[in-house]
mmCIF file of C-alpha atoms and ligand atoms in Angstrom:
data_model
loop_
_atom_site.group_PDB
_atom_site.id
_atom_site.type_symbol
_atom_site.label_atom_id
_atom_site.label_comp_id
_atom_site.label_asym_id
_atom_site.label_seq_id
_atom_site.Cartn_x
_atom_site.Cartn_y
_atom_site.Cartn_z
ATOM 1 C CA UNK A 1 -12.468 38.450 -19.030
ATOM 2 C CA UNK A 2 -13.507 35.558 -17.408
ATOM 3 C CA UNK A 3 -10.672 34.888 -14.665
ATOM 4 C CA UNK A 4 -12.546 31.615 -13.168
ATOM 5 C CA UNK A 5 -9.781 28.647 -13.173
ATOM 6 C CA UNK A 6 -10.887 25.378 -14.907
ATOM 7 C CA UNK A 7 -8.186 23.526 -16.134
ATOM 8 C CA UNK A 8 -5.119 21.790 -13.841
ATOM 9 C CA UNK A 9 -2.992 23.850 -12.385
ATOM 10 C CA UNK A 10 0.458 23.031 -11.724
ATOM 11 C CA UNK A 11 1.239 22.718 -8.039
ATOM 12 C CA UNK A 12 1.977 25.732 -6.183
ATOM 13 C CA UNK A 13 5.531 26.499 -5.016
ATOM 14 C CA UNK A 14 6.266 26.115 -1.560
ATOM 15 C CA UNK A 15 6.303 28.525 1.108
ATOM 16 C CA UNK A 16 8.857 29.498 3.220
ATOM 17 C CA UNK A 17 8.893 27.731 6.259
ATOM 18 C CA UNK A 18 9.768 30.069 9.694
ATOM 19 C CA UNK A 19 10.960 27.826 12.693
ATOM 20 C CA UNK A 20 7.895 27.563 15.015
ATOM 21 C CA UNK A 21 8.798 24.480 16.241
ATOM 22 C CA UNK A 22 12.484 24.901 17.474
ATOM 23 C CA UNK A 23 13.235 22.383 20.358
ATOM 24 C CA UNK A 24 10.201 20.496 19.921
ATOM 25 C CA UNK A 25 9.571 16.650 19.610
ATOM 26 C CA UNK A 26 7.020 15.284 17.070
ATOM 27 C CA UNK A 27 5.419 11.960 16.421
ATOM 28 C CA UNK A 28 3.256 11.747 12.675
ATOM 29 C CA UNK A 29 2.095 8.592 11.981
ATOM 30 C CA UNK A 30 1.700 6.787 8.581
ATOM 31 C CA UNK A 31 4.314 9.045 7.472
ATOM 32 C CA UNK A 32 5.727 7.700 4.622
ATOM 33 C CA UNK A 33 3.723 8.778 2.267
ATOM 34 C CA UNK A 34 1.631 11.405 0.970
ATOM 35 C CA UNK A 35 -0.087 13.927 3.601
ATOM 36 C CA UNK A 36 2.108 12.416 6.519
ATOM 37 C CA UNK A 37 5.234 12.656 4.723
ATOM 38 C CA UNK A 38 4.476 16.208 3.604
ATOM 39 C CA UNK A 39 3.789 17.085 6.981
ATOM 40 C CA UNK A 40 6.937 15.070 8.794
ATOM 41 C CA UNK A 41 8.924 17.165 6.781
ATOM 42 C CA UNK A 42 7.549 20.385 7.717
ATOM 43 C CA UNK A 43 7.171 19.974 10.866
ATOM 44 C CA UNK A 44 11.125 19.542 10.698
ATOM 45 C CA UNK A 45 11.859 22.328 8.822
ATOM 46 C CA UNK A 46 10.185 24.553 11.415
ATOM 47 C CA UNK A 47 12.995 23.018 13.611
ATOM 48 C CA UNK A 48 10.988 20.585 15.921
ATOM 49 C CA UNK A 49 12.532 16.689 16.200
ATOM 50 C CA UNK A 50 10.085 14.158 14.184
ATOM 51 C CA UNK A 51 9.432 9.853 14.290
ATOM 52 C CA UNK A 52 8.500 8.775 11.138
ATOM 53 C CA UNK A 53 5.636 6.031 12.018
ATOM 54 C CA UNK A 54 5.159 3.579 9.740
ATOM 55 C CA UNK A 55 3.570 0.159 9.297
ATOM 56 C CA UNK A 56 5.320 -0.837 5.866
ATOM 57 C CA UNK A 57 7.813 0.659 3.797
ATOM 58 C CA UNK A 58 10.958 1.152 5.678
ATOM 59 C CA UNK A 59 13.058 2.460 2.715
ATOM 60 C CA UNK A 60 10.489 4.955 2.021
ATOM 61 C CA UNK A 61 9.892 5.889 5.878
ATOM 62 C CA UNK A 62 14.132 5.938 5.951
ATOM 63 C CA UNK A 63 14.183 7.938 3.063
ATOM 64 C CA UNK A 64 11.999 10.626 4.685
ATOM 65 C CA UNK A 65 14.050 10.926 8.125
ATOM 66 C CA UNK A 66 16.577 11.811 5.558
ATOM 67 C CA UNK A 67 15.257 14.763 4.173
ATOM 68 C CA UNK A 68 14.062 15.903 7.620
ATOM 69 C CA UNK A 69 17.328 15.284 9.360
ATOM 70 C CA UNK A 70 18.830 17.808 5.994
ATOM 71 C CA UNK A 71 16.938 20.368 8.084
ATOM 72 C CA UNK A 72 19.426 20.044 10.707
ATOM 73 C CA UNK A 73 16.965 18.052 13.312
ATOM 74 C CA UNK A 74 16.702 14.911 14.667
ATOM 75 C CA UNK A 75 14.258 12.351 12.795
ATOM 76 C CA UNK A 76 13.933 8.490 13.389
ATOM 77 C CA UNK A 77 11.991 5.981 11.732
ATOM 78 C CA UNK A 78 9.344 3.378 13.672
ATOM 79 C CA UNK A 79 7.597 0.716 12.283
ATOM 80 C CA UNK A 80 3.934 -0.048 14.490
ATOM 81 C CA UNK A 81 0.815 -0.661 13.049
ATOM 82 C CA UNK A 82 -1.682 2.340 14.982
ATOM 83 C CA UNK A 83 -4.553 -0.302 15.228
ATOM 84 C CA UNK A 84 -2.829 -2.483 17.870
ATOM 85 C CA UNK A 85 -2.265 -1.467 21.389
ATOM 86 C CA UNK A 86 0.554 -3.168 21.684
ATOM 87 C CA UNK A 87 2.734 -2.030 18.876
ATOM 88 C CA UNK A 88 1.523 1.537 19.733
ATOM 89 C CA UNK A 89 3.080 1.133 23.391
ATOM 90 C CA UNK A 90 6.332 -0.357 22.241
ATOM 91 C CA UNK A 91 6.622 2.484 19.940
ATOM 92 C CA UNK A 92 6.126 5.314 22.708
ATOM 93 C CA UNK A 93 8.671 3.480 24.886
ATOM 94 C CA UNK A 94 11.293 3.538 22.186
ATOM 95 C CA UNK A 95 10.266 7.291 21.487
ATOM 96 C CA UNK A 96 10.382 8.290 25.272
ATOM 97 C CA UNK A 97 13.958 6.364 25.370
ATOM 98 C CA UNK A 98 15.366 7.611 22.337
ATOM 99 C CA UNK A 99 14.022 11.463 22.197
ATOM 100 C CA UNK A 100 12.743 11.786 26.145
ATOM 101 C CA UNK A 101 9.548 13.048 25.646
ATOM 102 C CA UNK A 102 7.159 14.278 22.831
ATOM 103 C CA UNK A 103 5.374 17.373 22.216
ATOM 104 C CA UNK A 104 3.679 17.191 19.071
ATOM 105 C CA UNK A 105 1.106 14.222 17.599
ATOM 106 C CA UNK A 106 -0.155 14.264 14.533
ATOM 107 C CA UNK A 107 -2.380 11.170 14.066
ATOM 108 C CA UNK A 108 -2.466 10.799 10.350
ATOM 109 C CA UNK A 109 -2.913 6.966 9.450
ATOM 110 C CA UNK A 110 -5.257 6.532 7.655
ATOM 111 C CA UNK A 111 -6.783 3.631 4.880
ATOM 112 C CA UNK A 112 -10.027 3.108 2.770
ATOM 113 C CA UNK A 113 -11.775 -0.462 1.937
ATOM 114 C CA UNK A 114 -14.256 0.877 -0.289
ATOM 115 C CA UNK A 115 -17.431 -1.266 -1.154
ATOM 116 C CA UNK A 116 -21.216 -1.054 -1.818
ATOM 117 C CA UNK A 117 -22.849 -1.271 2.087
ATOM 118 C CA UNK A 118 -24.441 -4.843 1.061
ATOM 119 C CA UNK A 119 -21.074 -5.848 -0.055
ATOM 120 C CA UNK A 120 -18.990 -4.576 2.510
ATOM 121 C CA UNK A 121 -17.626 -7.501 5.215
ATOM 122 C CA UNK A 122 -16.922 -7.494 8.326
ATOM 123 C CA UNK A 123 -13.005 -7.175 8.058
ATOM 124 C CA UNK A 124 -13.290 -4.274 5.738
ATOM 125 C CA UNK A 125 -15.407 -2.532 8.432
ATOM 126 C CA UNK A 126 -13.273 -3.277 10.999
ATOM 127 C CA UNK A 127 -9.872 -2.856 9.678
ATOM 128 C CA UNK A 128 -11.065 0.745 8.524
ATOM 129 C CA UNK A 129 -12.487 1.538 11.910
ATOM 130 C CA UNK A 130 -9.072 -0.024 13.768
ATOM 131 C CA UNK A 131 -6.861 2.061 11.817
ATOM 132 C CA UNK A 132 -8.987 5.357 11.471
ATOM 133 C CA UNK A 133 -10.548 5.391 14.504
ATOM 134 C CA UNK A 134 -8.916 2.845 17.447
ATOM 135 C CA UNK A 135 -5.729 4.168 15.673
ATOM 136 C CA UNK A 136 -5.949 7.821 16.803
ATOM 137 C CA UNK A 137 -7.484 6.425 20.577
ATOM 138 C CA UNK A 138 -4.193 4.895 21.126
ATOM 139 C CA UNK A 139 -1.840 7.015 19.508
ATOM 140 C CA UNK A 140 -3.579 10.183 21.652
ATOM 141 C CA UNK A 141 -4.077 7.852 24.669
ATOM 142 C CA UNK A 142 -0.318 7.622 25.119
ATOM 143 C CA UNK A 143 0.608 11.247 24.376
ATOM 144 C CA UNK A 144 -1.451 12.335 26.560
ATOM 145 C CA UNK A 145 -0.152 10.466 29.420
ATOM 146 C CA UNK A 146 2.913 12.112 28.835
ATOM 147 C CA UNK A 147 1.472 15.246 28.565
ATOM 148 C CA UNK A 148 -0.546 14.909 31.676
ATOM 149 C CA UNK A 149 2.421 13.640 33.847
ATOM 150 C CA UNK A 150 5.443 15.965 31.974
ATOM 151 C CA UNK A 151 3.555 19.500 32.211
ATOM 152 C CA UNK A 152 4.359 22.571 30.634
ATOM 153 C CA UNK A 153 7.698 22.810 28.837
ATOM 154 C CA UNK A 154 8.150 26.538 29.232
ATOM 155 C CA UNK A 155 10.856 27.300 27.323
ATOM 156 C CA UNK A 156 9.955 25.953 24.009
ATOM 157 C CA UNK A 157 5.801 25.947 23.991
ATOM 158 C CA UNK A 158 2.924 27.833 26.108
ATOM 159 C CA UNK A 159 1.326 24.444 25.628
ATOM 160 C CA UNK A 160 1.759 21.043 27.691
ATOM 161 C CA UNK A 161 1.000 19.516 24.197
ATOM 162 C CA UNK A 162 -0.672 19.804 21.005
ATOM 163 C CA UNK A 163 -2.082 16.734 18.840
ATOM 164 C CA UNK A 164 -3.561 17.352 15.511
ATOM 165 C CA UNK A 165 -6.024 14.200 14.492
ATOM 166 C CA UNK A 166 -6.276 13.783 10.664
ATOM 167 C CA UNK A 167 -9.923 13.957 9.369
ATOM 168 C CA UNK A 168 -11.533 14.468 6.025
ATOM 169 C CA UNK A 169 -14.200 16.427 4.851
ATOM 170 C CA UNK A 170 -16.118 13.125 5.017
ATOM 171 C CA UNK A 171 -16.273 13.882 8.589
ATOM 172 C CA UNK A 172 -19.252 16.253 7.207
ATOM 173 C CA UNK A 173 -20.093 14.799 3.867
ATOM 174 C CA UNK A 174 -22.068 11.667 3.776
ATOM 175 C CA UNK A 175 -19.979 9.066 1.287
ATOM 176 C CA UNK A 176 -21.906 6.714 -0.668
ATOM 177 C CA UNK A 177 -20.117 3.302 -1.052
ATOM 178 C CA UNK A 178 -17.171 4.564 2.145
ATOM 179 C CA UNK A 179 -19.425 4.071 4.669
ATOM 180 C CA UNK A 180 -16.757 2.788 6.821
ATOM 181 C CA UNK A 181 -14.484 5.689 6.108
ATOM 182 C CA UNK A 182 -17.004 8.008 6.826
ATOM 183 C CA UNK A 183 -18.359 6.625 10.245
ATOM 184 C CA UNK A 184 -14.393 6.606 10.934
ATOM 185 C CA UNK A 185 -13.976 10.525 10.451
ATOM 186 C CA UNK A 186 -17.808 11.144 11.802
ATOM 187 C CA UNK A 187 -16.070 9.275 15.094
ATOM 188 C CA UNK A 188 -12.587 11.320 14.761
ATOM 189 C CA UNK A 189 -14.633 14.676 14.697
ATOM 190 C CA UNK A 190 -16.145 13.462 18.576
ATOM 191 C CA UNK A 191 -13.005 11.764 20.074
ATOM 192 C CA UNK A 192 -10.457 15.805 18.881
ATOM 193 C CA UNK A 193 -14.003 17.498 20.686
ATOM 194 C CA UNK A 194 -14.482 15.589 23.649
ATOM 195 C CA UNK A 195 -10.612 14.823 24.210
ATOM 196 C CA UNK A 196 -10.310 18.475 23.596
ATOM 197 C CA UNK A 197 -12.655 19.552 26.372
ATOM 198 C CA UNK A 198 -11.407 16.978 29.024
ATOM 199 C CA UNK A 199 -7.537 18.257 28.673
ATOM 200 C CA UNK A 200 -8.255 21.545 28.160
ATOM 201 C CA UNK A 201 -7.444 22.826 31.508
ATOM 202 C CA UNK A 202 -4.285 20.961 31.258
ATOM 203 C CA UNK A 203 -3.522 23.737 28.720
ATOM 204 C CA UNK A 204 -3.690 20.283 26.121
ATOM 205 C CA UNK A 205 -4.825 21.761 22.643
ATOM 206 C CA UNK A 206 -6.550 18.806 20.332
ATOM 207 C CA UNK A 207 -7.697 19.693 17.046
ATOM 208 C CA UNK A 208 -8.400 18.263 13.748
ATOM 209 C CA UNK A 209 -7.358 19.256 9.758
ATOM 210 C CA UNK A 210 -10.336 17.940 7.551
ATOM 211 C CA UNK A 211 -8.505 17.689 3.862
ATOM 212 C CA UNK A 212 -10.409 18.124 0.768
ATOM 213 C CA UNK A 213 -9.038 16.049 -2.153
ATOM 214 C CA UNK A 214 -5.478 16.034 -1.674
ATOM 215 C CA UNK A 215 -3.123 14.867 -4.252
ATOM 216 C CA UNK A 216 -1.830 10.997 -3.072
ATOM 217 C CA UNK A 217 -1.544 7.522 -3.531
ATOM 218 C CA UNK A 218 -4.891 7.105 -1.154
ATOM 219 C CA UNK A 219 -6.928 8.575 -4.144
ATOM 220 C CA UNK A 220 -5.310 8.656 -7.507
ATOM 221 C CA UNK A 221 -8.380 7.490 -9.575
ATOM 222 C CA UNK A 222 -9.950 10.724 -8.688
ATOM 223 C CA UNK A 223 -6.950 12.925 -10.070
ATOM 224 C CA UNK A 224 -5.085 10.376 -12.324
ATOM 225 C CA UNK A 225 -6.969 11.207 -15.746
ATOM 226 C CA UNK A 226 -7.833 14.586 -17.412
ATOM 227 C CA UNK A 227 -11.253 13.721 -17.118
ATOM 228 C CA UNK A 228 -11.334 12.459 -13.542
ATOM 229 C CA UNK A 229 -9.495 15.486 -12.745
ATOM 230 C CA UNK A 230 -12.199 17.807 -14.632
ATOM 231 C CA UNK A 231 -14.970 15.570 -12.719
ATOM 232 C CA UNK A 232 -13.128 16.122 -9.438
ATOM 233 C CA UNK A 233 -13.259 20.297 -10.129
ATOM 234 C CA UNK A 234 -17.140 20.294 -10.191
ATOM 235 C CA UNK A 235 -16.720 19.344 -6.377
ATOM 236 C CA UNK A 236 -14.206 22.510 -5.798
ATOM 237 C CA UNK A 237 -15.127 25.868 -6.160
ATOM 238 C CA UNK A 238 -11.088 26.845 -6.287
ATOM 239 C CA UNK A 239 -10.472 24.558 -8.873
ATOM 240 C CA UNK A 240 -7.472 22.562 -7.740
ATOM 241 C CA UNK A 241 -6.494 19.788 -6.167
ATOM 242 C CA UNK A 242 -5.231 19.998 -2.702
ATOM 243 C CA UNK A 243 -1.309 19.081 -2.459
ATOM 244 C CA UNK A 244 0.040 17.822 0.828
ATOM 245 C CA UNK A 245 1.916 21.069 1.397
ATOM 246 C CA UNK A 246 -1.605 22.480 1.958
ATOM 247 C CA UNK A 247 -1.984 20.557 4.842
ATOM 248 C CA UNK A 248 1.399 20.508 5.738
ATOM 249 C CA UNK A 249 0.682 24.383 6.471
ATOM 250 C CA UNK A 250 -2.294 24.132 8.297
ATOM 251 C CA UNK A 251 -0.834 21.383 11.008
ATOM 252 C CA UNK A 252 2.229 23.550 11.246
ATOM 253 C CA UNK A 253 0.134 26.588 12.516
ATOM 254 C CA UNK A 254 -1.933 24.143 14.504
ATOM 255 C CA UNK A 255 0.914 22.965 16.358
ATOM 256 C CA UNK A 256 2.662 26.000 17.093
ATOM 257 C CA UNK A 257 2.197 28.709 19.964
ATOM 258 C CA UNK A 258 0.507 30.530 17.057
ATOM 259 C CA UNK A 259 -2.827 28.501 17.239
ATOM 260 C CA UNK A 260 -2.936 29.309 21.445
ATOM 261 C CA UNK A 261 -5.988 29.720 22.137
ATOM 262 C CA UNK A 262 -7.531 27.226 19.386
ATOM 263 C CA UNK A 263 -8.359 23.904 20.372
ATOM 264 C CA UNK A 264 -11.468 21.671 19.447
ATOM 265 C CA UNK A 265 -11.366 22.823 15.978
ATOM 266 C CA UNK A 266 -11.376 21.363 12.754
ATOM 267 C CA UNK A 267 -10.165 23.365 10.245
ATOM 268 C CA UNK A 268 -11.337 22.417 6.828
ATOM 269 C CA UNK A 269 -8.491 22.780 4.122
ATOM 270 C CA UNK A 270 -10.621 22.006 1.277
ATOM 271 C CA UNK A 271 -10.468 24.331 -1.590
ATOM 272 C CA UNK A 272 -14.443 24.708 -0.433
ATOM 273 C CA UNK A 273 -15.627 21.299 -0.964
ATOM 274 C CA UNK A 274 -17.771 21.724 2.145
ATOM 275 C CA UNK A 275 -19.403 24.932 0.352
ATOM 276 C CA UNK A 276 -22.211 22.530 -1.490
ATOM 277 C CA UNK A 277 -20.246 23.548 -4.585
ATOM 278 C CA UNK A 278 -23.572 22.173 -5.945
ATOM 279 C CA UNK A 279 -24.967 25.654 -5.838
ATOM 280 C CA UNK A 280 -22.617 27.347 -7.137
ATOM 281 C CA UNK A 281 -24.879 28.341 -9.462
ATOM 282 C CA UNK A 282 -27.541 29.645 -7.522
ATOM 283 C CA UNK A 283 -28.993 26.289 -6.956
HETATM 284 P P1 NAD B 1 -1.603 7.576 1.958
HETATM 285 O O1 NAD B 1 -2.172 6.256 1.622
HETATM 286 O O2 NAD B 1 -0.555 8.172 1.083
HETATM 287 O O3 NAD B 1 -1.041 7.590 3.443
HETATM 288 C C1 NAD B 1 -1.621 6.867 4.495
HETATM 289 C C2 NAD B 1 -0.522 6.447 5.426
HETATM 290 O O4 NAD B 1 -1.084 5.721 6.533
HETATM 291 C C3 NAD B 1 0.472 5.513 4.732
HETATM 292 O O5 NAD B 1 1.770 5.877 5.125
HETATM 293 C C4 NAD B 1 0.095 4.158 5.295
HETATM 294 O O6 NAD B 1 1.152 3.228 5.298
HETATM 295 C C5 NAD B 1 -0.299 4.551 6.709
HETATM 296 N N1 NAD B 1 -1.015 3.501 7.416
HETATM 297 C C6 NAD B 1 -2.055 2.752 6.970
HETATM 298 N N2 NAD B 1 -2.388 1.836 7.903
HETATM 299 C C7 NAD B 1 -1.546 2.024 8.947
HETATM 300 C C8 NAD B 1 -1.380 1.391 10.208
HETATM 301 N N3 NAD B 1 -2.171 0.370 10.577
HETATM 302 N N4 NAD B 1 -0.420 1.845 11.043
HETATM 303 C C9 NAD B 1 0.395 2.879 10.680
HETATM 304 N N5 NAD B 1 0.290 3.501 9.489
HETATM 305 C C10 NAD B 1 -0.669 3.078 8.640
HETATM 306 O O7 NAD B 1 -2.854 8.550 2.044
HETATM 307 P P2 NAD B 1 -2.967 10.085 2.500
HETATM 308 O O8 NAD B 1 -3.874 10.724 1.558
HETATM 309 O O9 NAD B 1 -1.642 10.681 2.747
HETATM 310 O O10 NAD B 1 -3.756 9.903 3.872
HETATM 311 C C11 NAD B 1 -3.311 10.429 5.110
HETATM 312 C C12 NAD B 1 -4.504 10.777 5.974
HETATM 313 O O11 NAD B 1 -5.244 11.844 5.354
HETATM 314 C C13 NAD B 1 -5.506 9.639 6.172
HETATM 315 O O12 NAD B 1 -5.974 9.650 7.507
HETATM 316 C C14 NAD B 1 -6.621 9.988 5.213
HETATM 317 O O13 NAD B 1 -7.858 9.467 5.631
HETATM 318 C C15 NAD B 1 -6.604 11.504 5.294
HETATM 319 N N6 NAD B 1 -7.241 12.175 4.157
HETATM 320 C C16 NAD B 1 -6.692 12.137 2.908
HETATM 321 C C17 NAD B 1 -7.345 12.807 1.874
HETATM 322 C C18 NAD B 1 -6.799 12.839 0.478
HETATM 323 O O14 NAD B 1 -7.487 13.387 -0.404
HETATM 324 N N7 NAD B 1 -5.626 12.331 0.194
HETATM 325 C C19 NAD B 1 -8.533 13.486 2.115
HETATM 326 C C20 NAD B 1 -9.069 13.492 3.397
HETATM 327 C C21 NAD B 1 -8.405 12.838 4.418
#
């Protein structure tokens, strides 16, 4: 019997969640939607406190606070746009008065401005890089000034922080006609090491999740159709698509007391799309 999966799958059922994070504060950005959204609610229903970042969409970024706060936690909503420095600050300081502190960042925004290289302008290039890249600089620059000058909370994490930057496996995987996305997650991969090794002795753990093909609004043409789904399964050798619980998971672990002694990682949650699944076959 041939037991290799081919067709679509229907998502699998969730796991249940232990409380890893009790007593903990959390900041996820862009997380009103799809991968940030599935990991704001996690992250609350392992018991930490979340802010919901978002840059548009308030109903949508209200409506998940909701379902985390049905976890019995604390969750708020705040509107900045990651790229400028400005509207990162002002959301910190309303974080730091509202909440006191934070212990967890997840730096998740995240866009695409796809175009042939010769066609691709400026302002695509830049607002990719601003968001992807300059995004995560600020968002980590300010947590870790807390973490720096706060220390060790003792009594909730062995950690003086943990931040979890969102990559993609194009961090590894050259992308024809993303080049901008790519050279954004290429720079993500050496801001998590390098932050990683300057804060380490401040017991500071930085690492990244690298998704696969997860199943959002950032990529529905590759998952939308039967046959861009069946084209999408030659590049994963578990044949499915990755669902934002997947990396929900992973960023859980990563931010809990469970994940220690791990920091400068990237863990790839990718159904093995950074296998070559082009030699699958033998080559
Ligand atoms: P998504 O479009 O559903 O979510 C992206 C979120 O980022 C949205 O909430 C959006 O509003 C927010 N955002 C965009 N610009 C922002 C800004 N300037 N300030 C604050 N928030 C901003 O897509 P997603 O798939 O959930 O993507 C989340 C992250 O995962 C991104 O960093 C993306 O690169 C990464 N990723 C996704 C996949 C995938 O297959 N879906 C694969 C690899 C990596």
């Amino acid at each position: 019997m041939d037991t290799a999966f081919q067709a679509a799958d229907p998502a699998p059922s969730p796991l249940p969640r232990r409380r890893l994070l009790e007593g903990q504060q959390a900041l996820v950005t862009g997380a009103n939607s799809g991968i940030g959204k599935a990991v704001a609610v996690a992250l609350g229903e392992a018991g930490a406190d979340v802010v919901v970042n978002y840059v548009a969409g308030p109903e949508a970024a209200e409506a998940v606070a909701e379902e985390i706060r049905s976890h019995g936690v604390q969750a708020m909503a705040v509107q900045a746009d990651v790229s400028r420095e400005e509207d990162v600050e002002a959301m910190y300081e309303h974080i730091f008065a509202t909440f006191g502190t934070i212990d967890i960042l997840v730096a998740n925004a995240g866009l695409q401005r796809d175009a042939a290289f010769e066609r691709m302008t400026l302002a695509a290039w830049n607002t990719v890089l601003g968001v992807n890249l300059t995004g995560q600089f600020l968002c980590c620059r300010a947590a870790i000034r807390e973490f720096k000058q706060r220390g060790i909370r003792r009594e909730i994490s062995r950690a003086a922080g943990k931040i979890i930057c969102m990559s993609s496996v194009h961090d590894r995987i050259p992308w024809a006609g993303h080049v901008n996305y790519a050279a954004s997650k290429g720079g993500v991969a050496m801001l998590m090491q390098s932050l990683a090794q300057e804060v380490a002795p401040h017991r500071i753990r930085v690492n990244a999740v690298s998704p696969g093909a997860i199943r959002t609004p950032i990529n529905t043409d590759a998952w939308e159709t039967p046959e861009a789904y069946a084209a999408l399964m030659r590049l994963i050798p578990y044949k499915r698509i990755g669902e934002p619980d997947d990396i929900a998971n992973a960023v859980v672990w990563l931010a809990s007391d469970e994940s220690d002694y791990v920091t400068g990682t990237t863990l790839y949650v990718d159904g093995g799309m950074t296998l070559y699944p082009g030699f699958e076959a033998g080559g």
